Short mmCIF file of C-alpha atoms in Angstrom, two decimals:
data_model
loop_
_atom_site.label_atom_id
_atom_site.label_comp_id
_atom_site.label_asym_id
_atom_site.label_seq_id
_atom_site.Cartn_x
_atom_site.Cartn_y
_atom_site.Cartn_z
CA MET A 1 2.88 5.64 -19.46
CA ALA A 2 2.61 9.23 -20.66
CA GLY A 3 3.55 12.20 -18.56
CA ALA A 4 5.85 10.68 -15.94
CA THR A 5 8.69 8.32 -15.38
CA ALA A 6 8.26 5.88 -12.51
CA THR A 7 11.05 5.81 -9.99
CA SER A 8 11.47 3.87 -6.78
CA GLY A 9 8.51 4.14 -4.41
CA VAL A 10 10.47 5.92 -1.69
CA ALA A 11 11.98 8.46 -4.09
CA GLN A 12 8.63 9.10 -5.76
CA ALA A 13 6.89 9.66 -2.43
CA ALA A 14 9.58 12.11 -1.34
CA ALA A 15 9.74 13.97 -4.67
CA GLN A 16 6.07 14.64 -5.34
CA GLY A 17 2.56 13.56 -4.56
CA PRO A 18 -0.46 13.41 -6.85
CA CYS A 19 -1.56 16.90 -5.82
CA ASP A 20 1.84 18.28 -6.89
CA VAL A 21 1.21 16.66 -10.28
CA TYR A 22 -2.26 18.20 -10.56
CA ALA A 23 -0.90 21.62 -9.59
CA ALA A 24 1.78 21.38 -12.26
CA GLY A 25 -0.99 20.63 -14.78
CA GLY A 26 -2.92 23.76 -13.81
CA THR A 27 -5.72 21.90 -12.01
CA PRO A 28 -4.82 22.04 -8.31
CA CYS A 29 -6.36 19.88 -5.62
CA VAL A 30 -9.08 21.55 -3.57
CA ALA A 31 -9.63 18.44 -1.43
CA ALA A 32 -7.13 15.67 -0.72
CA HIS A 33 -8.08 12.73 1.50
CA SER A 34 -5.95 9.72 2.38
CA THR A 35 -5.41 7.42 5.33
CA THR A 36 -2.34 5.84 3.74
CA ARG A 37 0.07 8.57 2.63
CA ALA A 38 0.70 12.27 2.09
CA LEU A 39 -0.68 13.50 -1.24
CA TYR A 40 1.74 16.45 -1.42
CA ALA A 41 5.52 16.14 -1.17
CA GLY A 42 5.55 18.82 1.52
CA TYR A 43 2.61 17.61 3.60
CA GLY A 44 3.54 16.60 7.14
CA GLY A 45 0.25 17.01 9.01
CA PRO A 46 -2.38 14.55 10.19
CA LEU A 47 -4.01 12.12 7.77
CA TYR A 48 -6.91 11.00 9.91
CA GLN A 49 -8.17 10.75 13.48
CA VAL A 50 -9.19 7.64 15.39
CA ARG A 51 -11.28 7.16 18.54
CA ARG A 52 -10.83 4.13 20.74
CA SER A 53 -13.76 2.43 22.41
CA SER A 54 -12.13 1.75 25.78
CA ASP A 55 -12.05 5.39 26.93
CA GLN A 56 -13.30 7.41 23.91
CA ALA A 57 -9.87 9.05 23.58
CA LEU A 58 -8.90 10.60 20.24
CA ARG A 59 -5.60 10.40 18.36
CA ASP A 60 -4.48 12.03 15.11
CA ILE A 61 -2.53 9.67 12.86
CA GLY A 62 0.04 11.49 10.76
CA VAL A 63 2.84 10.63 8.38
CA GLN A 64 6.27 9.22 9.15
CA GLY A 65 7.79 12.31 7.55
CA ALA A 66 6.79 15.07 5.14
CA GLY A 67 5.54 13.53 1.93
CA GLY A 68 5.62 10.06 3.46
CA TYR A 69 3.48 7.15 4.49
CA ALA A 70 0.99 6.85 7.34
CA ASP A 71 2.35 6.18 10.81
CA ALA A 72 0.39 2.95 11.24
CA ALA A 73 2.45 2.00 14.29
CA ALA A 74 0.96 4.97 16.14
CA GLN A 75 -2.53 3.64 15.46
CA ASP A 76 -1.56 0.11 16.43
CA SER A 77 -0.16 1.30 19.74
CA PHE A 78 -3.10 3.58 20.53
CA CYS A 79 -5.72 0.95 19.66
CA ALA A 80 -3.99 -2.07 21.23
CA GLY A 81 -6.38 -4.18 23.29
CA THR A 82 -9.47 -2.29 22.15
CA SER A 83 -11.22 -1.21 18.95
CA CYS A 84 -10.95 2.10 17.09
CA VAL A 85 -13.06 3.94 14.53
CA ILE A 86 -12.03 6.64 12.07
CA THR A 87 -13.65 9.92 13.12
CA VAL A 88 -12.02 12.42 10.73
CA ILE A 89 -10.28 12.12 7.36
CA TYR A 90 -8.31 15.33 7.07
CA ASP A 91 -8.11 17.45 3.93
CA GLN A 92 -4.46 17.93 3.00
CA SER A 93 -5.17 20.76 0.54
CA GLY A 94 -5.33 23.44 3.23
CA LYS A 95 -8.94 24.31 2.40
CA GLY A 96 -10.35 22.62 5.48
CA ASN A 97 -12.57 20.17 3.58
CA HIS A 98 -12.36 17.45 6.22
CA LEU A 99 -14.63 14.39 6.10
CA THR A 100 -16.49 13.54 9.30
CA GLN A 101 -19.45 11.40 10.33
CA ALA A 102 -22.28 11.91 7.84
CA PRO A 103 -25.57 13.25 9.19
CA GLY A 104 -28.95 11.86 8.25
CA GLY A 105 -30.50 12.75 4.93
CA GLY A 106 -33.54 12.30 2.76
CA ALA A 107 -32.96 8.58 2.15
CA ALA A 108 -31.83 7.48 5.60
CA SER A 109 -31.57 8.80 9.12
CA GLY A 110 -28.23 9.42 10.75
CA PRO A 111 -25.66 9.99 11.94
CA ASP A 112 -24.02 7.26 9.88
CA ASN A 113 -21.66 4.67 11.29
CA LEU A 114 -17.92 5.29 11.41
CA ALA A 115 -15.43 2.90 9.82
CA ASP A 116 -13.50 0.42 11.94
CA ALA A 117 -9.93 1.68 11.73
CA THR A 118 -8.35 -1.76 11.28
CA LEU A 119 -10.51 -3.58 8.72
CA ALA A 120 -8.58 -2.54 5.60
CA PRO A 121 -4.87 -3.21 6.20
CA THR A 122 -2.56 -2.57 3.27
CA THR A 123 1.05 -1.77 2.48
CA LEU A 124 2.69 0.92 0.34
CA ASN A 125 6.19 -0.06 -0.75
CA GLY A 126 6.29 -2.27 2.32
CA HIS A 127 5.03 0.42 4.72
CA ARG A 128 1.99 -0.71 6.72
CA ALA A 129 -1.17 1.46 6.50
CA TYR A 130 -4.94 1.22 6.79
CA GLY A 131 -7.70 2.16 4.36
CA VAL A 132 -11.29 3.17 5.11
CA TYR A 133 -13.51 0.08 5.22
CA VAL A 134 -17.09 1.11 4.43
CA ALA A 135 -19.68 -1.44 5.51
CA PRO A 136 -23.35 -0.72 4.72
CA GLY A 137 -24.51 2.09 6.99
CA THR A 138 -21.09 3.78 7.11
CA GLY A 139 -20.60 7.27 5.66
CA TYR A 140 -18.56 10.48 5.77
CA ARG A 141 -19.45 13.97 4.56
CA ASP A 142 -18.61 17.67 4.53
CA ASN A 143 -21.56 19.92 3.66
CA HIS A 144 -19.65 23.18 4.24
CA THR A 145 -16.69 23.19 1.87
CA SER A 146 -14.33 25.69 0.33
CA GLY A 147 -13.19 25.72 -3.30
CA ILE A 148 -15.23 22.74 -4.53
CA ALA A 149 -16.91 23.16 -7.92
CA THR A 150 -20.50 24.39 -7.99
CA GLY A 151 -22.99 24.81 -10.82
CA ASP A 152 -21.38 23.89 -14.13
CA GLN A 153 -17.80 24.65 -13.02
CA PRO A 154 -15.15 22.16 -14.19
CA GLU A 155 -13.58 19.67 -11.81
CA GLY A 156 -11.74 16.37 -11.66
CA MET A 157 -11.43 13.63 -9.06
CA TYR A 158 -9.86 10.26 -8.45
CA ALA A 159 -10.14 7.56 -5.80
CA ILE A 160 -8.07 4.47 -5.04
CA LEU A 161 -10.46 1.67 -4.09
CA ASP A 162 -10.49 -2.05 -3.35
CA GLY A 163 -11.83 -3.45 -6.60
CA THR A 164 -12.93 -6.67 -4.89
CA HIS A 165 -15.06 -5.02 -2.16
CA TYR A 166 -18.41 -3.82 -3.52
CA ASN A 167 -22.09 -4.63 -3.69
CA GLY A 168 -25.30 -3.66 -5.48
CA GLY A 169 -26.45 -1.20 -2.84
CA CYS A 170 -26.79 2.54 -3.30
CA CYS A 171 -24.33 4.12 -3.36
CA PHE A 172 -20.58 3.80 -2.79
CA ASP A 173 -19.52 7.28 -3.93
CA TYR A 174 -16.68 9.73 -3.51
CA GLY A 175 -17.10 13.25 -4.79
CA ASN A 176 -19.36 16.25 -5.17
CA ALA A 177 -22.87 16.16 -3.66
CA GLU A 178 -25.73 18.21 -2.21
CA THR A 179 -25.07 20.47 0.75
CA SER A 180 -28.46 19.60 2.29
CA SER A 181 -28.03 15.79 2.36
CA ASN A 182 -31.20 15.62 0.24
CA ASP A 183 -31.90 14.76 -3.38
CA THR A 184 -32.36 18.19 -4.96
CA GLY A 185 -32.62 17.05 -8.56
CA ASN A 186 -30.85 15.89 -11.69
CA GLY A 187 -27.31 17.17 -12.09
CA HIS A 188 -26.82 18.22 -8.46
CA MET A 189 -24.01 15.69 -7.93
CA GLU A 190 -20.80 14.63 -9.64
CA ALA A 191 -19.13 11.73 -7.86
CA ILE A 192 -17.22 8.54 -8.58
CA TYR A 193 -19.39 5.45 -8.10
CA PHE A 194 -18.12 1.87 -7.80
CA GLY A 195 -20.33 -1.21 -7.56
CA ASN A 196 -22.62 -3.47 -9.57
CA ILE A 197 -26.07 -1.97 -9.15
CA LYS A 198 -28.12 -1.96 -12.41
CA VAL A 199 -31.12 0.13 -11.37
CA TRP A 200 -29.81 3.05 -13.47
CA GLY A 201 -26.93 2.90 -15.92
CA TYR A 202 -24.42 0.07 -16.16
CA GLY A 203 -21.56 -1.23 -18.25
CA ALA A 204 -20.46 -4.43 -19.94
CA GLY A 205 -20.36 -7.76 -18.14
CA PRO A 206 -21.66 -8.51 -14.65
CA GLY A 207 -19.91 -5.61 -12.91
CA PRO A 208 -18.63 -3.96 -10.85
CA TRP A 209 -18.24 -0.78 -12.89
CA VAL A 210 -16.76 2.65 -12.42
CA MET A 211 -19.53 5.13 -13.18
CA ALA A 212 -20.56 8.66 -12.26
CA ASP A 213 -23.30 9.47 -9.76
CA LEU A 214 -24.87 12.65 -11.15
CA GLU A 215 -27.99 12.37 -8.93
CA ASN A 216 -31.08 10.45 -9.93
CA GLY A 217 -28.86 8.28 -12.06
CA LEU A 218 -25.61 6.36 -12.19
CA PHE A 219 -24.18 7.01 -15.64
CA SER A 220 -21.66 4.98 -17.64
CA GLY A 221 -21.80 7.30 -20.65
CA GLU A 222 -24.05 9.63 -22.63
CA ASN A 223 -26.82 7.06 -22.87
CA ALA A 224 -28.95 6.93 -19.75
CA ARG A 225 -28.76 3.13 -19.46
CA TYR A 226 -25.82 1.30 -21.03
CA ASN A 227 -22.27 1.86 -22.24
CA ALA A 228 -20.62 -1.21 -23.77
CA ASN A 229 -17.24 0.51 -23.43
CA ASP A 230 -17.48 0.69 -19.62
CA PRO A 231 -16.11 -2.74 -18.67
CA THR A 232 -16.35 -4.85 -15.57
CA VAL A 233 -13.21 -4.17 -13.50
CA SER A 234 -11.71 -6.37 -10.81
CA HIS A 235 -8.30 -4.94 -9.90
CA ARG A 236 -7.42 -5.51 -6.24
CA TYR A 237 -6.35 -1.85 -6.14
CA LEU A 238 -8.36 0.29 -8.54
CA SER A 239 -7.67 3.81 -9.82
CA ALA A 240 -11.05 5.39 -10.63
CA MET A 241 -11.42 8.87 -12.17
CA VAL A 242 -14.35 11.08 -13.11
CA LYS A 243 -14.16 14.65 -14.43
CA GLY A 244 -16.70 17.12 -15.71
CA ALA A 245 -16.94 20.47 -17.51
CA PRO A 246 -19.67 22.29 -19.47
CA ASN A 247 -21.30 19.59 -21.64
CA GLN A 248 -18.22 17.40 -21.34
CA TRP A 249 -17.30 14.63 -18.91
CA ALA A 250 -15.24 11.46 -18.75
CA ILE A 251 -14.65 8.21 -16.88
CA ARG A 252 -11.13 6.74 -16.73
CA ALA A 253 -9.76 3.85 -14.67
CA GLY A 254 -6.88 1.44 -14.34
CA ASP A 255 -4.94 -0.92 -12.13
CA ALA A 256 -3.46 1.09 -9.27
CA GLN A 257 -0.58 -1.39 -9.04
CA SER A 258 0.63 -1.35 -12.65
CA GLY A 259 0.08 0.08 -16.10
CA GLY A 260 -1.84 3.08 -17.32
CA LEU A 261 -5.40 4.36 -17.52
CA SER A 262 -8.15 3.45 -19.95
CA THR A 263 -10.87 5.87 -21.00
CA PHE A 264 -14.29 4.27 -20.62
CA TYR A 265 -16.21 7.36 -21.69
CA SER A 266 -15.40 10.88 -22.85
CA GLY A 267 -18.06 13.03 -24.43
CA PRO A 268 -21.22 15.07 -23.92
CA ARG A 269 -23.35 15.08 -20.79
CA PRO A 270 -26.13 12.46 -20.50
CA ASN A 271 -28.98 12.94 -22.94
CA VAL A 272 -31.52 13.41 -20.13
CA ALA A 273 -32.98 16.71 -18.92
CA GLY A 274 -31.20 18.37 -16.01
CA TYR A 275 -27.58 17.39 -16.69
CA ASN A 276 -26.61 20.15 -19.13
CA PRO A 277 -25.86 22.51 -17.56
CA MET A 278 -24.98 20.83 -14.27
CA HIS A 279 -26.12 22.14 -10.88
CA LYS A 280 -23.34 20.89 -8.59
CA GLU A 281 -23.57 22.05 -4.97
CA GLY A 282 -20.05 21.39 -3.66
CA ALA A 283 -20.47 19.10 -0.66
CA ILE A 284 -18.14 16.06 -0.42
CA ILE A 285 -19.29 12.52 0.34
CA LEU A 286 -17.56 9.19 0.91
CA GLY A 287 -19.34 5.83 0.99
CA ILE A 288 -22.89 7.15 0.56
CA GLY A 289 -25.22 8.79 -1.96
CA GLY A 290 -26.07 12.46 -2.03
CA ASP A 291 -29.29 11.91 -0.08
CA ASN A 292 -27.46 9.69 2.46
CA SER A 293 -28.43 6.44 0.76
CA LYS A 294 -26.15 4.10 2.70
CA GLY A 295 -26.71 0.54 1.56
CA ALA A 296 -23.39 0.20 -0.26
CA GLN A 297 -19.99 -1.12 0.73
CA GLY A 298 -16.44 -0.54 -0.44
CA THR A 299 -12.92 0.38 0.65
CA PHE A 300 -11.25 3.76 0.09
CA TYR A 301 -7.52 4.43 0.41
CA GLU A 302 -7.02 7.90 -1.07
CA GLY A 303 -8.72 10.43 -3.32
CA VAL A 304 -8.72 14.06 -4.41
CA MET A 305 -10.91 16.66 -6.05
CA THR A 306 -9.51 19.37 -8.31
CA SER A 307 -10.34 22.83 -9.53
CA GLY A 308 -10.53 22.67 -13.32
CA TYR A 309 -10.79 19.83 -15.84
CA PRO A 310 -7.51 17.83 -15.75
CA SER A 311 -5.81 16.89 -18.99
CA GLU A 312 -5.22 13.24 -19.84
CA ALA A 313 -1.48 13.88 -19.61
CA THR A 314 -1.90 15.11 -16.05
CA GLU A 315 -4.07 12.13 -15.13
CA ASN A 316 -1.55 9.75 -16.69
CA ALA A 317 1.17 11.30 -14.55
CA VAL A 318 -1.03 10.94 -11.46
CA GLN A 319 -1.55 7.26 -12.32
CA ALA A 320 2.23 6.82 -12.55
CA ASN A 321 2.55 8.40 -9.11
CA ILE A 322 -0.08 6.01 -7.73
CA VAL A 323 1.64 2.96 -9.21
CA ALA A 324 4.96 4.12 -7.74
CA ALA A 325 3.33 4.34 -4.30
CA GLY A 326 3.41 0.54 -4.29
CA TYR A 327 0.01 -0.51 -2.99
CA ALA A 328 -0.03 -4.20 -2.03
CA ASN A 329 -1.88 -6.54 0.29
CA SER A 330 -0.81 -6.46 3.91
CA SER A 331 2.21 -8.65 4.57
CA ALA A 332 1.20 -9.18 8.19
CA THR A 333 1.60 -12.71 9.52
CA THR A 334 0.03 -12.08 12.92
CA GLY A 335 -3.17 -10.23 13.77
CA ALA A 336 -6.91 -10.45 13.69
CA LEU A 337 -8.52 -12.45 10.88
CA ARG A 338 -11.42 -10.20 9.88
CA GLY A 339 -14.38 -11.20 7.78
CA THR A 340 -15.13 -8.91 4.86
CA GLY A 341 -18.88 -9.46 5.01
CA SER A 342 -19.34 -9.03 8.75
CA GLY A 343 -16.40 -6.84 9.74
CA LYS A 344 -16.01 -9.20 12.70
CA CYS A 345 -13.10 -11.34 13.83
CA LEU A 346 -12.45 -15.07 13.81
CA ASP A 347 -12.79 -15.90 17.50
CA VAL A 348 -12.26 -18.83 19.87
CA PRO A 349 -15.37 -18.76 22.10
CA ASN A 350 -14.60 -17.81 25.69
CA ALA A 351 -10.86 -18.26 24.98
CA SER A 352 -11.44 -21.98 25.45
CA ALA A 353 -8.41 -24.28 25.25
CA THR A 354 -10.65 -27.35 24.85
CA ALA A 355 -9.70 -29.29 21.75
CA GLY A 356 -12.52 -29.30 19.20
CA THR A 357 -14.01 -25.91 20.11
CA GLN A 358 -15.76 -24.60 16.99
CA THR A 359 -14.62 -21.14 15.98
CA GLN A 360 -17.02 -18.25 15.39
CA ILE A 361 -17.11 -14.61 14.38
CA TYR A 362 -17.33 -11.99 17.10
CA THR A 363 -16.95 -8.23 17.45
CA CYS A 364 -13.23 -7.43 17.21
CA TRP A 365 -11.68 -6.38 20.51
CA GLY A 366 -8.01 -7.31 20.20
CA GLY A 367 -7.94 -10.29 22.57
CA ALA A 368 -5.51 -13.20 22.33
CA ASN A 369 -8.42 -15.46 21.29
CA GLN A 370 -8.76 -13.29 18.16
CA THR A 371 -5.04 -13.06 17.36
CA TRP A 372 -3.90 -15.54 14.71
CA THR A 373 -0.43 -16.29 13.38
CA ARG A 374 0.10 -17.59 9.87
CA THR A 375 3.13 -19.89 9.98
CA ALA A 376 5.59 -20.60 7.20
CA ASP A 377 4.12 -24.08 6.70
CA GLY A 378 0.53 -22.82 6.31
CA GLN A 379 -0.89 -23.25 9.79
CA LEU A 380 -3.02 -20.67 11.58
CA THR A 381 -2.22 -20.72 15.28
CA VAL A 382 -3.82 -19.01 18.27
CA ASN A 383 -2.71 -18.85 21.91
CA VAL A 384 -5.60 -19.33 24.33
CA SER A 385 -5.36 -19.84 28.09
CA GLY A 386 -1.67 -20.63 27.80
CA SER A 387 -2.06 -23.20 24.99
CA THR A 388 -1.06 -22.76 21.35
CA LEU A 389 -3.66 -24.40 19.10
CA CYS A 390 -4.16 -24.74 15.36
CA LEU A 391 -7.15 -23.91 13.18
CA ASP A 392 -8.38 -27.34 12.11
CA ALA A 393 -10.97 -28.88 9.77
CA SER A 394 -12.70 -31.17 12.26
CA SER A 395 -11.83 -34.87 11.93
CA GLY A 396 -10.07 -34.14 8.64
CA GLY A 397 -13.41 -33.46 6.99
CA THR A 398 -13.60 -32.00 3.49
CA ALA A 399 -17.37 -31.76 2.96
CA ASP A 400 -19.54 -28.66 3.04
CA GLY A 401 -20.49 -27.89 6.62
CA THR A 402 -17.35 -29.36 8.21
CA LYS A 403 -16.76 -27.55 11.49
CA VAL A 404 -13.65 -25.38 11.72
CA VAL A 405 -12.27 -25.88 15.21
CA THR A 406 -9.15 -25.39 17.30
CA TRP A 407 -7.00 -28.45 17.98
CA PRO A 408 -3.48 -29.19 19.20
CA CYS A 409 -1.08 -28.64 16.31
CA ASN A 410 -0.09 -31.97 14.75
CA GLY A 411 1.14 -31.08 11.26
CA GLY A 412 -1.89 -32.63 9.60
CA ALA A 413 -3.05 -31.46 6.17
CA ASN A 414 -6.38 -30.49 7.71
CA GLN A 415 -4.48 -27.80 9.67
CA LYS A 416 -3.01 -26.18 6.54
CA TRP A 417 -4.63 -23.10 5.00
CA GLN A 418 -4.08 -21.24 1.73
CA PHE A 419 -4.53 -17.45 1.53
CA ASN A 420 -5.76 -16.48 -1.93
CA SER A 421 -5.59 -13.22 -3.89
CA ASP A 422 -9.39 -12.85 -3.90
CA GLY A 423 -9.47 -12.74 -0.08
CA THR A 424 -10.57 -16.33 0.46
CA VAL A 425 -8.83 -18.74 2.81
CA THR A 426 -9.09 -22.37 1.71
CA GLY A 427 -8.34 -25.65 3.42
CA VAL A 428 -5.45 -27.36 1.64
CA PRO A 429 -6.91 -30.89 1.36
CA SER A 430 -10.50 -29.81 0.69
CA GLY A 431 -10.08 -26.67 -1.42
CA ARG A 432 -13.18 -25.39 0.38
CA CYS A 433 -13.45 -21.91 1.82
CA LEU A 434 -13.39 -20.69 5.41
CA ASP A 435 -17.05 -19.67 5.56
CA VAL A 436 -19.31 -17.81 8.01
CA ALA A 437 -22.39 -20.01 8.22
CA GLY A 438 -25.39 -18.66 6.39
CA ALA A 439 -23.54 -15.43 5.51
CA ALA A 440 -24.75 -14.17 8.89
CA VAL A 441 -23.10 -11.21 10.62
CA ALA A 442 -24.24 -11.68 14.22
CA ASP A 443 -21.82 -12.33 17.06
CA SER A 444 -21.29 -16.06 17.74
CA THR A 445 -22.11 -17.20 14.18
CA PRO A 446 -20.10 -20.42 13.64
CA VAL A 447 -17.38 -20.84 11.03
CA GLN A 448 -17.21 -23.86 8.75
CA LEU A 449 -15.90 -25.18 5.44
CA TRP A 450 -18.07 -24.56 2.40
CA SER A 451 -17.69 -24.64 -1.37
CA CYS A 452 -16.22 -21.36 -2.56
CA TRP A 453 -18.79 -19.19 -4.30
CA GLY A 454 -17.41 -15.65 -4.07
CA GLY A 455 -19.50 -14.34 -1.19
CA ASP A 456 -18.17 -11.79 1.25
CA ASN A 457 -18.77 -14.31 4.06
CA GLN A 458 -15.83 -16.23 2.56
CA LYS A 459 -13.37 -13.33 2.37
CA TRP A 460 -10.88 -12.42 5.09
CA THR A 461 -7.99 -10.08 5.87
CA LEU A 462 -5.18 -10.83 8.31
CA GLY A 463 -3.65 -7.87 10.08
#
């Protein structure tokens, strides 16, 4: 990979962060947001702030040491026995471009929802951290920034995203947007988009795609509709980059866990009126469109915006830094089992110890009846009312619609569960997925076995 030599994750984190790389390339960060790690070697301040529901208290979550990883243990301790949301994502650049709860805008009223602080567990070189889980209706914004590109000024940006968490809603963005929270015309935005909507531009295959939201259009290239060179991407951890300068812009992306970047587009601005020159306004958004369109979903771990148009060599070195950070799925074996589609937890109703109680989803609150342990032999156990029970496919059933219940642990195959890389959890004898019935999201919706089909109601995270 050009521009950098990967070293051990700990040494790389201590030696430099991505914003040190950008600065060395002459395109310094003017916004740097992360809930997982410091983006400068010398940064030792807060990464984000959480608010717990039990007493509305606030807590800044910082790093374990300058240039290091998030202090996830501080969040775990503060939020134990209750739920927490992320209220602020701090700007590490020193320019004060912090992301907070987005206000209403032209497309949707507000304020927007705040992200549950525990729904996107991850690890970086074995260090536990949390990303920002954006469910539809969730959004962050700063309409009063310093140093962000305006007009046709050059800029670059990247974001590390969960490449398996997306939808066709508008619009999961990170980047430059309108300061009024309204659509003010073509070319008034420049943001990274990730998802599989096809209303505007799109790329090859079924999606999702990395594209640019330039307002009144998601663009995959110069053509207003289609770029065959912008492929469907599905990396669990995705590096997505967009940059723009006078009549020049580019999309680059790659696997944030290994390898380099590919260029999906580099060339002139879209051949539609209003995009050359650009009319960027300099607000920053996360999880929403420029006019507060908030029907999209996704997960954000870190991202920056730069002053100036970064070179490919600089971006390649940033990618090497990202890979060295060692993003990986959470290695937790005990915690809440959270549904991707609902954001709610697998729950034993009323903490019942009665054998055969069908499990459900319910708002996460940290109770013992929502705390599951994945054992070495593939069981999922829960302690309720003094009894340790196993997650069980009722009566050894393997058909669609089989109830998923709690039952005394007996070593049976119908109490063994496989965690898969796509987020599904499958019963060992049936191969069918742990499924929220009807893809519903309401409290008390039952959980069952169903044929795996890729829906978010069949995807889970433990942690």
